[in-house]
XYZ file of C-alpha atoms in Angstrom:
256
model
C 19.251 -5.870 -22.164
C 16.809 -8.381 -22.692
C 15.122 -8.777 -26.265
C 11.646 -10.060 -26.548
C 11.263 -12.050 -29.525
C 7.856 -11.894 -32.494
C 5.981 -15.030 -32.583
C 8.009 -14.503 -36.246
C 11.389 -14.609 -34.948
C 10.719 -17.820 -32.859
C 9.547 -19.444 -35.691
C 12.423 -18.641 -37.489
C 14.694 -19.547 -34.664
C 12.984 -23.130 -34.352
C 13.549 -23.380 -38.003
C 17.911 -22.948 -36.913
C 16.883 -24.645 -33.672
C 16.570 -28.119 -35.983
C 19.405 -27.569 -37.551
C 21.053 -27.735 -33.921
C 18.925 -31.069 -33.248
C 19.564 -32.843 -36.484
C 23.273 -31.944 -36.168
C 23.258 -33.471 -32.415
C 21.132 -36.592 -33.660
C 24.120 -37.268 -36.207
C 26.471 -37.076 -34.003
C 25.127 -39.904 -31.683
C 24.268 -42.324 -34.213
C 27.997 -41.727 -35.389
C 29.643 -42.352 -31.586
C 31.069 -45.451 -31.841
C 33.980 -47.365 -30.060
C 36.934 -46.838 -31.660
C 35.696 -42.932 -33.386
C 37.464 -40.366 -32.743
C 35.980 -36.576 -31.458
C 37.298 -35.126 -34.452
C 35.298 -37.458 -36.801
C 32.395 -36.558 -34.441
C 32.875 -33.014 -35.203
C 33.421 -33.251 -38.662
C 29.951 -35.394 -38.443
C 28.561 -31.850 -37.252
C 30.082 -29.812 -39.926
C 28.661 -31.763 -43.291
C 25.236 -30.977 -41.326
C 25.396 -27.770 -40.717
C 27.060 -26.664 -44.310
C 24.142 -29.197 -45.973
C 21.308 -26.759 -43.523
C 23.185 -23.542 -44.928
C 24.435 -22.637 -41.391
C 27.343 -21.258 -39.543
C 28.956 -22.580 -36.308
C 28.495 -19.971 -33.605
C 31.264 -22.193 -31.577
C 33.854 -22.007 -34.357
C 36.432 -19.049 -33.577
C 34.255 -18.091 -30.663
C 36.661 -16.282 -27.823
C 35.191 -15.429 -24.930
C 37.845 -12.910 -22.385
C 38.766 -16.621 -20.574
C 39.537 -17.935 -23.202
C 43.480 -18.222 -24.289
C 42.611 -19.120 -27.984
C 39.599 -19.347 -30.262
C 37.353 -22.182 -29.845
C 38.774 -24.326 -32.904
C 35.184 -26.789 -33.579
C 31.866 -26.835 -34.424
C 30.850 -28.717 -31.008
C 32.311 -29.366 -27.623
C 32.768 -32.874 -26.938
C 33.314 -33.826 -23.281
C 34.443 -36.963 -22.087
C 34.156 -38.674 -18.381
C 35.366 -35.879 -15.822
C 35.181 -33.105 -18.336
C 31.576 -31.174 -17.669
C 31.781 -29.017 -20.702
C 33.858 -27.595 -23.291
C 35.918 -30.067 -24.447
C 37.752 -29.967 -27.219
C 37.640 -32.289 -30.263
C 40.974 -34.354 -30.550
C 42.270 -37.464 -32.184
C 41.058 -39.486 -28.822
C 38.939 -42.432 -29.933
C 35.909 -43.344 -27.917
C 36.301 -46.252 -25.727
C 33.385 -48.738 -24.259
C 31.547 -47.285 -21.579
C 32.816 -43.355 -22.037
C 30.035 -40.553 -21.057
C 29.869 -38.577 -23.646
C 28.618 -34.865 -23.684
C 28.170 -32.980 -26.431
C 26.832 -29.451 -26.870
C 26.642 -27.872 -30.413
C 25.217 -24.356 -32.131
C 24.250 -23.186 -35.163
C 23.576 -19.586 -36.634
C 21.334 -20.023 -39.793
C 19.087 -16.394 -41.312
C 20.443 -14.195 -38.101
C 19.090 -16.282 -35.243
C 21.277 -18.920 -33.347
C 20.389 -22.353 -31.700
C 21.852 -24.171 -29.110
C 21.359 -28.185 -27.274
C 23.833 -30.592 -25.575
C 23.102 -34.064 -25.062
C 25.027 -36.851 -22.673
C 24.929 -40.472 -23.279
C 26.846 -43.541 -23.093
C 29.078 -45.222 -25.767
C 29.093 -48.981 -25.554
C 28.093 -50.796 -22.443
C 26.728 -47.804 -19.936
C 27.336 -48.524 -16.217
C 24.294 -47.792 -13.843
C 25.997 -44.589 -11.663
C 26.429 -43.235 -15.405
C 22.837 -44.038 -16.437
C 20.835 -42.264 -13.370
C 23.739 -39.458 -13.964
C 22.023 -38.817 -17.356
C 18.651 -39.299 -16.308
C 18.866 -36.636 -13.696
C 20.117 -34.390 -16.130
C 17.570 -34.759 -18.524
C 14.948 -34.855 -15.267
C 16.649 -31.043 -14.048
C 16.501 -29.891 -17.918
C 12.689 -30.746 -18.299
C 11.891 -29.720 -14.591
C 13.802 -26.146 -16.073
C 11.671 -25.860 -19.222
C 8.495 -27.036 -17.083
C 8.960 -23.876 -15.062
C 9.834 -21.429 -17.788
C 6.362 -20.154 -18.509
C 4.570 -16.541 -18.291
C 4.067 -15.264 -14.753
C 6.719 -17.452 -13.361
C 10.569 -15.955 -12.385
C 13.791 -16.798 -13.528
C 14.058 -18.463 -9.957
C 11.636 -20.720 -10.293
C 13.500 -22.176 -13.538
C 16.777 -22.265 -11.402
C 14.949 -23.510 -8.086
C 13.618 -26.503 -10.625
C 16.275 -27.895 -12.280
C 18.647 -27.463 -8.412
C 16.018 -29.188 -6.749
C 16.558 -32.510 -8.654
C 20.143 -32.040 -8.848
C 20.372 -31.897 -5.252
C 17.664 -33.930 -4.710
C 19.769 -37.079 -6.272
C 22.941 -36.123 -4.592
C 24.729 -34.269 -7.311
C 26.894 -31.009 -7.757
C 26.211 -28.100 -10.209
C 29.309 -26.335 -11.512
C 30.204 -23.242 -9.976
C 29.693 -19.738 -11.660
C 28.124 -21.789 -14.767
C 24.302 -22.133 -16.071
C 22.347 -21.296 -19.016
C 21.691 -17.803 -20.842
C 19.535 -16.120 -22.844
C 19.707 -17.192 -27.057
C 18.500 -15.159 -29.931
C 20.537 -12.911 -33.029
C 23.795 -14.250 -31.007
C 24.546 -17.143 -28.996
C 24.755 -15.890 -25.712
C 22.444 -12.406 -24.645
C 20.985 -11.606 -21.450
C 19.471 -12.609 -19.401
C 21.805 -15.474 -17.634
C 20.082 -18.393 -16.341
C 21.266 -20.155 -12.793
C 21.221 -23.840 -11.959
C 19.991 -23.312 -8.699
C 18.431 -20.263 -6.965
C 15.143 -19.504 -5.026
C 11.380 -19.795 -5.564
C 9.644 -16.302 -6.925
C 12.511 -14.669 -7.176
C 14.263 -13.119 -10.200
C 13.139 -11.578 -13.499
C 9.788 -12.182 -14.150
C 9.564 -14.637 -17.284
C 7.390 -12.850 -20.408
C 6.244 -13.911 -24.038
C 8.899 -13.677 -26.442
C 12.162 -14.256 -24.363
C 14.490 -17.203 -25.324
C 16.503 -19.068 -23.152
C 19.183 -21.861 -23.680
C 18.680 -24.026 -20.252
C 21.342 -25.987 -19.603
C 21.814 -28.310 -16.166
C 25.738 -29.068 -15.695
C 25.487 -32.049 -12.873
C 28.984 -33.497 -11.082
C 28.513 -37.178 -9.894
C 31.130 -36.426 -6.683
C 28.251 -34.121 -5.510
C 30.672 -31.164 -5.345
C 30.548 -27.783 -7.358
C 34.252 -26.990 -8.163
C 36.024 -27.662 -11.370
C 39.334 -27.139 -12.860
C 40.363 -25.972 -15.706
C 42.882 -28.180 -18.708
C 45.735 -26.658 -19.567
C 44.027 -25.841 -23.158
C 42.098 -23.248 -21.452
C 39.143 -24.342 -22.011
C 37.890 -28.027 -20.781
C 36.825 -27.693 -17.422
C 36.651 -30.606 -15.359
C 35.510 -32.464 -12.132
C 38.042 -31.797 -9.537
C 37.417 -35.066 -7.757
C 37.512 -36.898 -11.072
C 33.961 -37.942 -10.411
C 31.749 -38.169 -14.092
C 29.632 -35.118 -15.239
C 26.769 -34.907 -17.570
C 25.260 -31.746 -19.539
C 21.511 -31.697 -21.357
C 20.643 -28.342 -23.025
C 17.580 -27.290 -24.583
C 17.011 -23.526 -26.593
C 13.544 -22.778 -25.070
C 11.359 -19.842 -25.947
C 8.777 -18.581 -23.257
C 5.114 -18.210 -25.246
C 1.492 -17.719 -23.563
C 0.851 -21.203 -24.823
C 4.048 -22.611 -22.698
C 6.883 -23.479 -23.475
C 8.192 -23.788 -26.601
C 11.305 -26.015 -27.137
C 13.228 -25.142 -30.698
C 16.149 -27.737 -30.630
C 14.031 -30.164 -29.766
C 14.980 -33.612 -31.339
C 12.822 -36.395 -32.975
């Protein structure tokens, strides 16, 4: 079931929204050759216990999963398209970096990735990101009153595909609101006018998951919960928590 959310409510989930988005800012400025994903989520923690907020992520088991999740954010490096997690590895010059993060702050949850580049970035990595971040604000550019939930997906495929390059299999964004994941779900690609029709109040996390090999398929780390490239090609993942309002869009996590 799909919850419509007060003008009230969004407010107050843009208020945990920022919480995602400051926590996400840290973390960049703190990515570093030579730090470690562990010190990146620990970066994430002191901010969300200085907001007053819980990590939605933290002891989250879905039924795939073997184990709990076990951090505050998934960091995913190179060939891994999304949930890594953090480990002792230290960032090296010229890693893609993605990193997606929640928070759950006065009963409403938030949720944002970000890619980027630590060090020197090489061009194929750049337009990687760029596209991303293209497909995520084609998605929120669609996500308005009268449209469908296919127009959001046929948005955010069309650039993918338009620039050559794969969207994970079986994986896209979802609705966001007193937990981190509600209906409705929200596909990476799909067609034109079709779909749910998109009303005032719903919130959706929109989330493009782009391969650089141009295919779909991934595989899954022992751990049970990375999933990576199965060519070994790079990935890239942008997120945004978006809430659909008769004045437009509305993004909550977004970041200064």
């Amino acid at each position: 079931m799909v919850e419509l959310k007060t003008d009230a409510s969004i407010d107050a989930m843009y208020e945990t929204g920022q919480v995602v988005a400051q926590a996400l800012t840290a973390v960049r400025k703190a990515a570093d050759v030579g730090v470690s994903l562990l010190e990146l989520d620990e970066v994430a923690r002191e901010v969300l216990n200085a907001a007053g907020a819980t990590s939605p992520f933290l002891g989250y088991r879905p039924t795939f999963a073997p184990t709990p999740f076990p951090a505050v954010i998934c960091a995913s490096v190179n060939d891994a398209i999304v949930h890594g997690i953090p480990s002792r590895y230290r960032l090296r010059d010229g890693d893609l970096l993605s990193v997606d993060c929640g928070a759950q702050r006065g009963g409403w949850a938030g949720d944002s990735a970000i890619s980027f580049v630590v060090g020197a970035a090489r061009p194929a990595d750049t337009r990687l990101i760029e596209t991303a971040e293209r497909a995520l604000a084609a998605g929120i550019e669609a996500a308005v009153v009268g449209n469908r939930m296919g127009d959001i997906a046929h948005a955010i495929g069309t650039v993918c595909r338009g620039a050559g390059y794969g969207i994970m299999e079986d994986y896209g964004g979802h609705g966001i609101g007193r937990r981190m994941h509600e209906d409705p779900p929200v596909p990476n690609e799909g067609r034109p006018g079709r779909g749910m029709p998109l009303r005032h109040g719903m919130v959706l996390a929109i989330e493009p998951m782009l391969i650089a090999g141009g295919g779909d398929a991934y595989r899954t780390d022992p751990d049970g919960w990375t999933l990576r490239t199965t060519d070994g090609s790079r990935a890239a993942h942008t997120e945004h928590t978006v809430a659909i309002t008769e004045a437009g869009p509305r993004v909550l996590t977004a970041r200064d």
